[in-house]
Tab-separated table of C-alpha atoms in Angstrom:
chain	number	residue	atom	x	y	z
A	291	MET	CA	-40.930	-11.267	-0.762
A	292	ILE	CA	-39.326	-11.125	-4.170
A	293	ASN	CA	-41.443	-10.045	-7.109
A	294	LYS	CA	-41.601	-12.531	-10.058
A	295	LYS	CA	-40.160	-9.846	-12.374
A	296	ILE	CA	-36.342	-9.685	-12.659
A	297	LEU	CA	-34.397	-6.922	-14.554
A	298	LEU	CA	-30.938	-7.845	-15.849
A	299	VAL	CA	-28.871	-4.742	-16.593
A	300	ASP	CA	-25.662	-4.910	-18.815
A	301	PRO	CA	-24.345	-1.416	-19.534
A	302	CYS	CA	-21.837	-2.896	-21.884
A	303	SER	CA	-19.083	-0.246	-22.657
A	304	ILE	CA	-21.476	2.645	-23.540
A	305	THR	CA	-20.107	6.090	-23.096
A	306	HIS	CA	-21.191	9.588	-23.835
A	307	GLY	CA	-19.387	9.387	-27.184
A	308	PRO	CA	-16.326	11.474	-28.323
A	309	PRO	CA	-16.086	15.034	-27.016
A	310	PRO	CA	-16.664	17.891	-29.514
A	311	VAL	CA	-12.877	18.235	-30.099
A	312	VAL	CA	-12.770	14.910	-31.956
A	313	LYS	CA	-15.925	14.994	-34.053
A	314	ILE	CA	-14.701	13.564	-37.404
A	315	GLN	CA	-16.245	14.980	-40.624
A	316	ASP	CA	-18.243	12.598	-43.042
A	317	LYS	CA	-17.745	9.284	-41.385
A	318	SER	CA	-16.853	8.679	-37.837
A	319	LEU	CA	-13.852	6.594	-36.913
A	320	SER	CA	-16.251	3.928	-35.361
A	321	ALA	CA	-18.173	3.627	-38.632
A	322	VAL	CA	-14.941	3.194	-40.710
A	323	TYR	CA	-13.601	0.729	-38.276
A	324	SER	CA	-16.790	-1.211	-38.110
A	325	GLN	CA	-16.914	-1.401	-41.906
A	326	THR	CA	-13.291	-2.495	-42.131
A	327	LEU	CA	-14.001	-5.283	-39.566
A	328	ASP	CA	-17.249	-6.331	-41.436
A	329	ARG	CA	-15.213	-6.614	-44.712
A	330	ALA	CA	-12.736	-8.894	-43.000
A	331	ILE	CA	-15.304	-11.025	-41.405
A	332	ASN	CA	-17.356	-11.327	-44.685
A	333	LYS	CA	-14.289	-12.291	-46.609
A	334	ARG	CA	-13.232	-14.896	-44.095
A	335	LEU	CA	-16.808	-16.456	-43.764
A	336	ASN	CA	-18.435	-15.788	-47.169
A	337	GLY	CA	-15.346	-15.414	-49.488
A	338	SER	CA	-16.486	-11.841	-50.332
A	339	ALA	CA	-15.833	-8.500	-48.555
A	340	ASP	CA	-19.334	-7.154	-49.913
A	341	LEU	CA	-20.842	-5.015	-47.079
A	342	HIS	CA	-24.338	-5.607	-48.663
A	343	SER	CA	-24.202	-9.293	-47.813
A	344	GLN	CA	-27.220	-10.426	-45.777
A	345	ASN	CA	-24.702	-11.360	-43.003
A	346	ALA	CA	-23.037	-8.012	-42.757
A	347	VAL	CA	-22.799	-6.887	-39.099
A	348	SER	CA	-22.501	-3.648	-37.200
A	349	HIS	CA	-20.790	-4.244	-33.918
A	350	HIS	CA	-22.847	-4.438	-30.734
A	351	TYR	CA	-21.250	-6.183	-27.723
A	352	ILE	CA	-22.184	-8.704	-25.115
A	353	SER	CA	-19.315	-8.856	-22.726
A	354	ASN	CA	-20.612	-10.909	-19.909
A	355	TYR	CA	-22.231	-14.263	-19.485
A	356	GLY	CA	-23.209	-14.067	-15.818
A	357	LEU	CA	-26.483	-12.303	-16.556
A	358	LEU	CA	-27.403	-14.794	-19.238
A	359	ILE	CA	-26.656	-17.610	-16.779
A	360	LEU	CA	-28.766	-15.966	-14.186
A	361	GLY	CA	-31.466	-15.202	-16.659
A	362	GLY	CA	-31.764	-18.880	-17.765
A	363	LEU	CA	-31.965	-19.954	-14.046
A	364	PHE	CA	-34.596	-17.477	-13.238
A	365	ARG	CA	-36.680	-18.504	-16.166
A	366	GLU	CA	-36.526	-22.152	-15.077
A	367	TYR	CA	-38.007	-21.187	-11.715
A	368	GLY	CA	-40.885	-19.265	-13.310
A	369	PHE	CA	-39.470	-15.643	-13.121
A	370	ASP	CA	-40.386	-13.055	-15.733
A	371	VAL	CA	-36.968	-11.928	-16.921
A	372	GLU	CA	-36.020	-8.954	-18.994
A	373	TYR	CA	-32.542	-8.213	-20.284
A	374	ILE	CA	-31.429	-4.675	-21.428
A	375	ASN	CA	-28.057	-3.866	-22.832
A	376	GLY	CA	-26.364	-0.437	-22.984
A	377	ASP	CA	-25.492	-0.921	-26.601
A	378	TYR	CA	-29.220	-0.644	-27.496
A	379	TYR	CA	-28.966	2.966	-26.632
A	380	ILE	CA	-27.199	6.104	-28.072
A	381	ASN	CA	-25.780	7.265	-24.668
A	382	ASN	CA	-25.758	6.770	-21.034
A	383	ASP	CA	-28.538	9.078	-20.260
A	384	ALA	CA	-30.939	7.225	-22.555
A	385	PHE	CA	-29.941	3.890	-21.024
A	386	LEU	CA	-30.195	5.297	-17.530
A	387	ASN	CA	-33.735	6.611	-18.022
A	388	SER	CA	-34.796	3.189	-19.528
A	389	ALA	CA	-33.162	1.280	-16.635
A	390	VAL	CA	-34.913	3.396	-14.006
A	391	GLU	CA	-38.299	3.021	-15.790
A	392	LYS	CA	-38.026	-0.733	-16.064
A	393	ALA	CA	-36.535	-1.011	-12.430
A	394	GLU	CA	-39.687	0.566	-11.075
A	395	MET	CA	-41.649	-2.492	-12.120
A	396	CYS	CA	-39.272	-5.021	-10.594
A	397	GLU	CA	-38.216	-5.852	-7.027
A	398	THR	CA	-34.862	-7.435	-8.095
A	399	ILE	CA	-32.383	-5.681	-10.456
A	400	CYS	CA	-29.125	-7.684	-11.356
A	401	PHE	CA	-26.005	-5.760	-12.626
A	402	THR	CA	-22.803	-7.079	-14.241
A	403	ALA	CA	-19.655	-5.482	-13.266
A	404	THR	CA	-16.857	-6.457	-15.668
A	405	THR	CA	-14.180	-4.014	-16.515
A	406	PRO	CA	-15.853	-2.126	-19.516
A	407	GLN	CA	-19.110	-1.555	-17.575
A	408	TYR	CA	-18.465	-0.974	-13.860
A	409	MET	CA	-18.401	2.851	-13.793
A	410	SER	CA	-21.692	2.999	-15.652
A	411	VAL	CA	-23.075	0.383	-13.276
A	412	ALA	CA	-22.130	2.574	-10.322
A	413	HIS	CA	-23.902	5.543	-11.875
A	414	ILE	CA	-26.998	3.614	-12.660
A	415	ALA	CA	-27.160	1.641	-9.410
A	416	SER	CA	-26.780	4.760	-7.308
A	417	HIS	CA	-29.860	6.310	-9.191
A	418	ILE	CA	-32.027	3.331	-8.685
A	419	SER	CA	-31.007	2.799	-5.107
A	420	THR	CA	-31.804	6.577	-4.351
A	421	LEU	CA	-35.149	6.397	-6.128
A	422	PHE	CA	-36.279	2.947	-4.939
A	423	PRO	CA	-34.492	2.254	-1.627
A	424	ASN	CA	-36.411	-1.008	-1.096
A	425	LYS	CA	-35.288	-2.655	-4.298
A	426	LEU	CA	-33.043	-5.688	-4.101
A	427	LEU	CA	-29.869	-4.976	-6.014
A	428	VAL	CA	-27.615	-7.886	-7.129
A	429	PHE	CA	-24.113	-7.386	-8.380
A	430	GLY	CA	-21.798	-9.783	-10.182
A	431	GLY	CA	-18.622	-9.878	-11.988
A	432	PRO	CA	-14.988	-9.195	-11.165
A	433	HIS	CA	-15.552	-5.678	-9.998
A	434	ALA	CA	-18.471	-6.275	-7.770
A	435	TYR	CA	-16.476	-5.262	-4.754
A	436	PHE	CA	-16.382	-1.707	-6.093
A	437	PHE	CA	-19.912	-1.015	-5.154
A	438	VAL	CA	-19.294	-1.673	-1.383
A	439	THR	CA	-16.074	0.329	-1.289
A	440	HIS	CA	-16.828	3.385	-3.470
A	441	SER	CA	-20.593	3.622	-3.919
A	442	GLU	CA	-23.529	4.090	-1.522
A	443	PRO	CA	-26.389	1.789	-2.639
A	444	SER	CA	-28.817	0.428	0.061
A	445	PRO	CA	-27.774	-2.943	1.544
A	446	PHE	CA	-27.767	-5.629	-1.133
A	447	HIS	CA	-27.201	-9.318	-1.738
A	448	LEU	CA	-24.067	-10.094	-3.905
A	449	ILE	CA	-23.726	-12.919	-6.283
A	450	CYS	CA	-20.309	-13.235	-7.889
A	451	VAL	CA	-20.303	-15.255	-11.201
A	452	GLY	CA	-17.486	-16.162	-13.352
A	453	HIS	CA	-14.387	-14.218	-14.359
A	454	ASN	CA	-12.330	-13.166	-11.244
A	455	ALA	CA	-15.350	-13.648	-9.211
A	456	LYS	CA	-13.759	-15.714	-6.452
A	457	LEU	CA	-11.155	-13.032	-5.709
A	458	SER	CA	-13.849	-10.412	-5.677
A	459	SER	CA	-16.143	-12.339	-3.282
A	460	LEU	CA	-13.253	-13.162	-0.908
A	461	LYS	CA	-12.307	-9.427	-0.730
A	462	ILE	CA	-15.860	-8.554	0.023
A	463	LYS	CA	-16.251	-11.267	2.647
A	464	GLU	CA	-13.192	-10.020	4.524
A	465	MET	CA	-14.693	-6.486	4.700
A	466	THR	CA	-18.067	-7.846	5.706
A	467	ILE	CA	-16.607	-9.688	8.631
A	468	ALA	CA	-14.718	-6.476	9.749
A	469	GLY	CA	-18.155	-4.802	9.755
A	470	GLU	CA	-17.109	-2.272	7.072
A	471	ILE	CA	-19.789	-2.874	4.501
A	472	PRO	CA	-23.590	-3.451	4.441
A	473	VAL	CA	-23.781	-6.738	2.507
A	474	ASN	CA	-26.661	-9.117	3.422
A	475	SER	CA	-25.274	-12.196	1.808
A	476	ILE	CA	-22.605	-13.483	-0.517
A	477	VAL	CA	-22.662	-16.282	-2.930
A	478	TYR	CA	-19.742	-17.347	-5.205
A	479	LEU	CA	-20.623	-19.434	-8.168
A	480	ALA	CA	-17.810	-20.332	-10.578
A	481	ASP	CA	-18.421	-20.755	-14.367
A	482	GLY	CA	-18.351	-24.608	-14.069
A	483	TYR	CA	-21.160	-24.474	-11.482
A	484	PHE	CA	-23.764	-24.306	-14.377
A	485	ASP	CA	-24.594	-27.363	-16.592
A	486	SER	CA	-27.008	-25.511	-19.047
A	487	PRO	CA	-25.757	-23.020	-21.580
A	488	LYS	CA	-26.323	-19.338	-21.405
A	489	ASP	CA	-29.894	-18.213	-22.296
A	490	PHE	CA	-29.202	-16.153	-25.593
A	491	SER	CA	-33.108	-16.094	-26.164
A	492	LEU	CA	-33.066	-13.116	-23.688
A	493	ILE	CA	-31.514	-11.052	-26.343
A	494	PRO	CA	-33.617	-9.815	-29.445
A	495	SER	CA	-32.855	-11.868	-32.398
A	496	HIS	CA	-32.120	-8.756	-34.596
A	497	PHE	CA	-29.612	-7.608	-31.982
A	498	LEU	CA	-27.985	-11.047	-31.572
A	499	LYS	CA	-27.212	-11.185	-35.361
A	500	GLU	CA	-25.246	-7.961	-35.080
A	501	THR	CA	-23.183	-9.006	-32.049
A	502	LEU	CA	-19.555	-9.423	-31.378
A	503	LEU	CA	-19.306	-11.619	-28.294
A	504	TYR	CA	-16.543	-11.535	-25.730
A	505	SER	CA	-15.062	-14.707	-24.314
A	506	TYR	CA	-11.977	-15.472	-22.238
A	507	VAL	CA	-9.362	-18.357	-22.251
A	508	SER	CA	-7.498	-17.021	-19.216
A	509	PHE	CA	-7.608	-14.192	-16.805
A	510	GLY	CA	-5.007	-12.087	-14.982
A	511	CYS	CA	-1.894	-10.310	-16.129
A	512	PRO	CA	1.595	-10.549	-14.710
A	513	ASN	CA	2.307	-6.869	-15.357
A	514	LYS	CA	1.766	-4.213	-12.553
A	515	CYS	CA	1.063	-1.112	-14.595
A	516	ASN	CA	0.256	1.882	-12.377
A	517	TYR	CA	-2.806	2.952	-14.503
A	518	CYS	CA	-4.457	-0.447	-14.754
A	519	VAL	CA	-7.266	-1.809	-12.580
A	520	GLU	CA	-6.316	-5.423	-13.467
A	521	ARG	CA	-3.365	-5.200	-10.923
A	522	ILE	CA	-5.734	-5.647	-7.996
A	523	PHE	CA	-6.521	-9.261	-9.255
A	524	SER	CA	-3.557	-10.296	-11.238
A	525	LYS	CA	-1.149	-12.056	-8.989
A	526	LYS	CA	-0.787	-14.667	-11.679
A	527	VAL	CA	-2.383	-15.704	-15.009
A	528	CYS	CA	-5.063	-18.352	-14.621
A	529	SER	CA	-6.197	-20.526	-17.463
A	530	LEU	CA	-9.849	-21.641	-17.830
A	531	MET	CA	-11.054	-25.044	-18.855
A	532	LEU	CA	-10.300	-25.031	-22.545
A	533	GLU	CA	-12.889	-27.756	-23.483
A	534	SER	CA	-15.695	-25.858	-21.776
A	535	LYS	CA	-14.607	-22.629	-23.518
A	536	ILE	CA	-14.551	-24.400	-26.861
A	537	GLN	CA	-18.127	-25.894	-26.214
A	538	GLU	CA	-19.307	-22.336	-25.315
A	539	ILE	CA	-17.812	-20.846	-28.556
A	540	ASP	CA	-19.289	-23.724	-30.590
A	541	PHE	CA	-22.681	-23.097	-29.030
A	542	ILE	CA	-22.378	-19.439	-29.791
A	543	VAL	CA	-21.435	-19.908	-33.383
A	544	ASN	CA	-23.981	-22.741	-34.222
A	545	LYS	CA	-26.941	-21.845	-32.019
A	546	ALA	CA	-26.775	-18.109	-31.463
A	547	LYS	CA	-25.450	-17.562	-34.909
A	548	ILE	CA	-22.879	-15.188	-33.755
A	549	ARG	CA	-20.032	-14.864	-36.287
A	550	SER	CA	-17.295	-13.022	-34.369
A	551	VAL	CA	-15.754	-13.620	-31.059
A	552	HIS	CA	-13.330	-11.324	-29.145
A	553	LEU	CA	-11.040	-13.202	-26.864
A	554	ALA	CA	-10.780	-10.470	-24.180
A	555	ASP	CA	-7.911	-12.094	-22.060
A	556	SER	CA	-5.508	-9.282	-21.076
A	557	ASP	CA	-2.990	-10.856	-23.300
A	558	PHE	CA	-4.064	-13.953	-25.338
A	559	LEU	CA	-0.628	-14.583	-26.782
A	560	LEU	CA	1.221	-14.448	-23.328
A	561	ASN	CA	0.986	-18.321	-22.599
A	562	TYR	CA	2.112	-20.005	-25.732
A	563	ASN	CA	1.036	-23.553	-24.709
A	564	LEU	CA	-2.401	-22.467	-23.664
A	565	ALA	CA	-2.983	-20.502	-26.810
A	566	ASN	CA	-1.698	-23.286	-29.008
A	567	ASP	CA	-3.947	-25.875	-27.302
A	568	PHE	CA	-6.835	-23.596	-27.768
A	569	LEU	CA	-6.094	-23.314	-31.534
A	570	SER	CA	-5.759	-27.163	-31.802
A	571	LEU	CA	-9.285	-27.476	-30.343
A	572	ILE	CA	-10.677	-24.760	-32.625
A	573	GLU	CA	-9.136	-26.638	-35.613
A	574	ARG	CA	-10.403	-30.131	-34.369
A	575	ARG	CA	-13.957	-28.876	-33.899
A	576	LYS	CA	-13.911	-27.113	-37.139
A	577	ILE	CA	-15.435	-24.068	-35.594
A	578	ASN	CA	-16.014	-21.517	-38.469
A	579	CYS	CA	-16.055	-18.002	-37.092
A	580	CYS	CA	-13.844	-14.901	-36.808
A	581	PHE	CA	-11.716	-13.816	-33.745
A	582	SER	CA	-9.926	-10.722	-32.401
A	583	ILE	CA	-7.583	-10.788	-29.588
A	584	ASN	CA	-5.846	-8.455	-27.179
A	585	THR	CA	-1.999	-8.659	-26.780
A	586	SER	CA	0.762	-6.434	-25.414
A	587	PRO	CA	3.706	-4.869	-27.200
A	588	ARG	CA	6.376	-6.996	-25.184
A	589	THR	CA	4.578	-10.148	-25.985
A	590	ILE	CA	3.894	-9.652	-29.669
A	591	CYS	CA	7.727	-9.181	-30.105
A	592	ARG	CA	8.573	-12.734	-29.146
A	593	GLN	CA	9.227	-15.192	-31.951
A	594	GLU	CA	6.544	-17.663	-30.732
A	595	SER	CA	3.860	-15.077	-30.958
A	596	LEU	CA	4.526	-14.754	-34.719
A	597	ILE	CA	4.097	-18.593	-35.028
A	598	LEU	CA	0.766	-18.421	-33.104
A	599	LEU	CA	-0.441	-15.506	-35.317
A	600	LYS	CA	0.293	-17.301	-38.523
A	601	ARG	CA	-1.641	-20.417	-37.321
A	602	PHE	CA	-4.582	-18.392	-35.967
A	603	VAL	CA	-5.066	-16.382	-39.090
A	604	GLN	CA	-5.698	-19.661	-40.932
A	605	LEU	CA	-8.373	-20.486	-38.281
A	606	GLY	CA	-10.177	-17.219	-38.512
A	607	LEU	CA	-8.197	-14.365	-36.690
A	608	VAL	CA	-8.921	-11.070	-38.365
A	609	GLU	CA	-7.674	-8.537	-35.789
A	610	ILE	CA	-5.075	-7.936	-33.050
A	611	LEU	CA	-5.534	-5.217	-30.636
A	612	ILE	CA	-2.305	-3.937	-29.002
A	613	GLY	CA	-2.150	-1.977	-25.741
A	614	ILE	CA	0.725	0.359	-26.656
A	615	GLU	CA	-0.698	3.061	-24.232
A	616	TYR	CA	2.086	5.569	-25.018
A	617	PHE	CA	5.020	6.036	-27.424
A	618	SER	CA	7.649	7.351	-24.901
A	619	GLU	CA	9.915	4.918	-23.184
A	620	ARG	CA	10.422	7.424	-20.262
A	621	GLU	CA	6.704	7.745	-19.802
A	622	LEU	CA	6.175	3.925	-20.048
A	623	ALA	CA	8.784	3.418	-17.403
A	624	TYR	CA	7.046	5.904	-15.125
A	625	MET	CA	3.715	3.955	-15.585
A	626	ASN	CA	5.665	0.644	-14.934
A	627	LYS	CA	4.927	-0.627	-18.497
A	628	VAL	CA	8.161	-1.239	-20.286
A	629	TYR	CA	8.775	-2.394	-23.814
A	630	SER	CA	11.115	-1.411	-26.741
A	631	ILE	CA	9.361	0.832	-29.277
A	632	ASP	CA	12.157	0.187	-31.881
A	633	LYS	CA	11.531	-3.604	-31.420
A	634	LEU	CA	7.779	-3.247	-31.762
A	635	HIS	CA	8.316	-1.297	-35.030
A	636	THR	CA	10.378	-4.107	-36.379
A	637	THR	CA	8.057	-6.740	-35.335
A	638	LEU	CA	5.005	-5.118	-36.905
A	639	GLN	CA	6.961	-4.621	-40.196
A	640	LYS	CA	7.476	-8.422	-40.158
A	641	ILE	CA	3.759	-9.145	-39.389
A	642	ARG	CA	2.728	-6.760	-42.318
A	643	GLU	CA	4.937	-8.752	-44.643
A	644	LEU	CA	3.702	-12.240	-43.518
A	645	LEU	CA	0.058	-11.376	-42.745
A	646	PRO	CA	-0.899	-8.424	-44.797
A	647	GLU	CA	-4.742	-8.869	-44.302
A	648	LEU	CA	-4.587	-8.924	-40.463
A	649	ILE	CA	-6.115	-5.723	-38.976
A	650	ILE	CA	-3.659	-4.157	-36.452
A	651	SER	CA	-5.262	-1.750	-33.873
A	652	PHE	CA	-3.696	0.232	-31.142
A	653	TYR	CA	-5.068	1.228	-27.704
A	654	SER	CA	-3.541	4.363	-26.277
A	655	LEU	CA	-3.972	6.730	-23.363
A	656	ILE	CA	-3.615	10.491	-23.220
A	657	GLY	CA	-3.140	12.659	-20.187
A	658	LEU	CA	-1.009	10.281	-18.135
A	659	PRO	CA	0.836	11.322	-15.001
A	660	GLY	CA	4.454	12.225	-15.918
A	661	GLU	CA	3.663	13.598	-19.335
A	662	ASP	CA	5.398	16.734	-20.428
A	663	SER	CA	6.172	18.672	-23.646
A	664	LYS	CA	9.087	16.226	-24.217
A	665	THR	CA	6.984	12.982	-23.909
A	666	ILE	CA	4.195	14.567	-25.970
A	667	SER	CA	6.555	15.358	-28.679
A	668	GLU	CA	8.004	11.864	-28.575
A	669	ASN	CA	4.518	10.332	-28.657
A	670	ILE	CA	3.534	12.279	-31.774
A	671	LYS	CA	6.791	11.543	-33.458
A	672	TRP	CA	6.490	7.743	-32.993
A	673	THR	CA	2.736	7.713	-34.011
A	674	SER	CA	3.748	9.516	-37.099
A	675	CYS	CA	6.517	6.987	-37.843
A	676	PHE	CA	4.273	3.901	-37.339
A	677	LYS	CA	1.522	5.523	-39.527
A	678	ASN	CA	3.795	6.482	-42.351
A	679	ASP	CA	5.128	2.938	-42.415
A	680	GLN	CA	1.557	1.622	-42.441
A	681	LEU	CA	2.148	-0.466	-39.311
A	682	PHE	CA	-1.346	-0.076	-37.890
A	683	ASP	CA	-4.884	0.420	-39.252
A	684	PHE	CA	-6.637	1.984	-36.425
A	685	SER	CA	-5.531	3.732	-33.302
A	686	PHE	CA	-7.867	4.641	-30.427
A	687	PRO	CA	-6.353	7.249	-28.240
A	688	LYS	CA	-8.492	8.187	-25.190
A	689	PHE	CA	-8.169	10.361	-22.178
A	690	PHE	CA	-6.732	8.548	-19.176
A	691	VAL	CA	-9.170	8.249	-16.234
A	692	PRO	CA	-7.979	6.326	-13.002
A	693	TYR	CA	-10.523	3.678	-12.167
A	694	PRO	CA	-10.892	2.627	-8.554
A	695	GLY	CA	-8.504	-0.266	-7.864
A	696	SER	CA	-5.676	1.327	-9.907
A	697	ASP	CA	-2.643	2.507	-8.013
A	698	ILE	CA	-3.116	6.033	-9.319
A	699	PHE	CA	-6.682	6.310	-7.985
A	700	GLU	CA	-5.707	4.836	-4.571
A	701	HIS	CA	-2.492	7.025	-4.299
A	702	PRO	CA	-2.854	10.000	-6.391
A	703	ASP	CA	-0.373	12.167	-4.438
A	704	LYS	CA	2.323	9.819	-5.338
A	705	TYR	CA	1.676	10.573	-8.944
A	706	ASN	CA	1.156	14.340	-8.714
A	707	VAL	CA	-2.628	13.823	-9.420
A	708	LYS	CA	-5.627	15.325	-7.909
A	709	ILE	CA	-8.965	13.507	-7.815
A	710	LEU	CA	-11.581	16.291	-8.372
A	711	HIS	CA	-14.717	14.309	-7.672
A	712	ARG	CA	-16.437	10.821	-7.640
A	713	LYS	CA	-19.309	11.352	-10.039
A	714	TRP	CA	-19.069	7.974	-11.638
A	715	ASN	CA	-21.003	8.956	-14.808
A	716	GLU	CA	-18.121	11.266	-15.677
A	717	TYR	CA	-15.348	8.567	-15.223
A	718	HIS	CA	-15.467	7.625	-18.949
A	719	ARG	CA	-12.479	8.106	-21.169
A	720	TRP	CA	-14.378	10.532	-23.371
A	721	SER	CA	-15.669	12.673	-20.596
A	722	LEU	CA	-14.616	16.325	-20.575
A	723	PRO	CA	-13.623	17.926	-18.310
A	724	ARG	CA	-11.817	14.923	-16.846
A	725	PRO	CA	-12.524	14.097	-13.143
A	726	ILE	CA	-8.734	14.418	-12.381
A	727	LYS	CA	-6.110	17.111	-12.692
A	728	ILE	CA	-2.484	16.441	-13.523
A	729	CYS	CA	-0.668	19.034	-11.557
A	730	ASP	CA	1.525	21.495	-13.413
A	731	MET	CA	-0.113	20.542	-16.765
A	732	ALA	CA	-2.914	22.420	-18.426
A	733	GLU	CA	-5.788	20.183	-19.660
A	734	ASN	CA	-5.695	21.856	-22.976
A	735	THR	CA	-2.329	20.520	-23.661
A	736	PHE	CA	-3.761	16.922	-23.592
A	737	ILE	CA	-6.695	17.902	-25.740
A	738	ASP	CA	-4.196	19.298	-28.376
A	739	GLU	CA	-2.256	16.124	-28.101
A	740	LEU	CA	-5.448	14.028	-28.629
A	741	VAL	CA	-6.424	16.046	-31.729
A	742	ASP	CA	-2.875	15.781	-33.118
A	743	LEU	CA	-2.909	12.038	-32.819
A	744	TYR	CA	-6.293	11.713	-34.484
A	745	ASN	CA	-5.089	13.948	-37.266
A	746	ILE	CA	-2.054	11.696	-37.741
A	747	SER	CA	-3.854	8.336	-37.416
A	748	HIS	CA	-7.053	8.900	-39.260
A	749	ILE	CA	-8.631	12.049	-40.680
A	750	THR	CA	-8.071	15.801	-40.197
A	751	ILE	CA	-10.290	17.256	-37.434
A	752	ASN	CA	-11.541	20.806	-37.819
């Protein structure tokens, strides 16, 4: 018998925060970044970069729709639904305590398991399952399979909704038939199954006004980078129904009053025709909001990508986030991520000249297998070169942690890596000490590298 009270748990991308070695004096990097993005959004939408505007935002994140879909359905059938988001809380411990307290009053707890959240979900779900073994746990999202292969919750029902969910549900179904996992039932519900929009009323209004919402135009990635968990799904890039995505964004902007949407495709610019069709629909619908996108170094160096960027900036693009990962071509080759650093430098110079107001941010990883003193020196040299030439605004170097599903996690010996433990709450990219050891390399070497990169990119760290 299911209680009439349902708890929806979205850990978002909450972590323990930066380790002590990267505490930044005066203003933290996240605060500076948020203010810079706020100014760009305000200038685009209000004609003024004034941060004191009533509409100024600080960036919270809602990165899944599955929970909001389920919340709307549960409410229609008379359930009392509560939604909690990790971004409400200052760290994982505070969020865990709140989730456990609220779970005690519910018989059914639903979790989302998209890429930014799923290590936090494993940690929280394990606690709830241990304390309340009779609770019904429901998991959804592309990484739902993770909980039945690397976690030990009590038998649960599984509902896979949306992004990559079909692949996840099929993987679990195969394992269930083989008798390998304790899943009671599996249901796959694609995005198009639902006629009604997501129930944004579940989110507190003051929080909703400060939100940057994730959306997708496509999923999958043709690359097979050894460190990346996306490789388990990405046999090919699949586009979603553009009309439905535009309707969704239109609803978000006009009904939920969200002003900024991050298109979280692995590489938004990869498929020129798809991206161009999306921009045509945005223009036709006259949707007035701001956008940010992910892309890769190799894709952004294509001539057609510059055409897309010029058009998209006119329609509200304020930021591109580039997964550079590491500035050493030898290390990139070892990780099976190949691009020309020289060509990226030339391309970003051109983008700076043509689109000077576009914010350029870098994602990068520190402590990868294969690093040595030579690659570290090369990484620092190139980062200094790009910074001195003002070719990026923000860089976010974080420690590499192999997530389950990545080739390095599944075959660590091949990469001279030792997995030290599987305490999932310590598998965040700010956790120290890391849950892995790169053989023949001292961890302090990577900490020094991270500090050097922060000092080059942002502000001197004491």
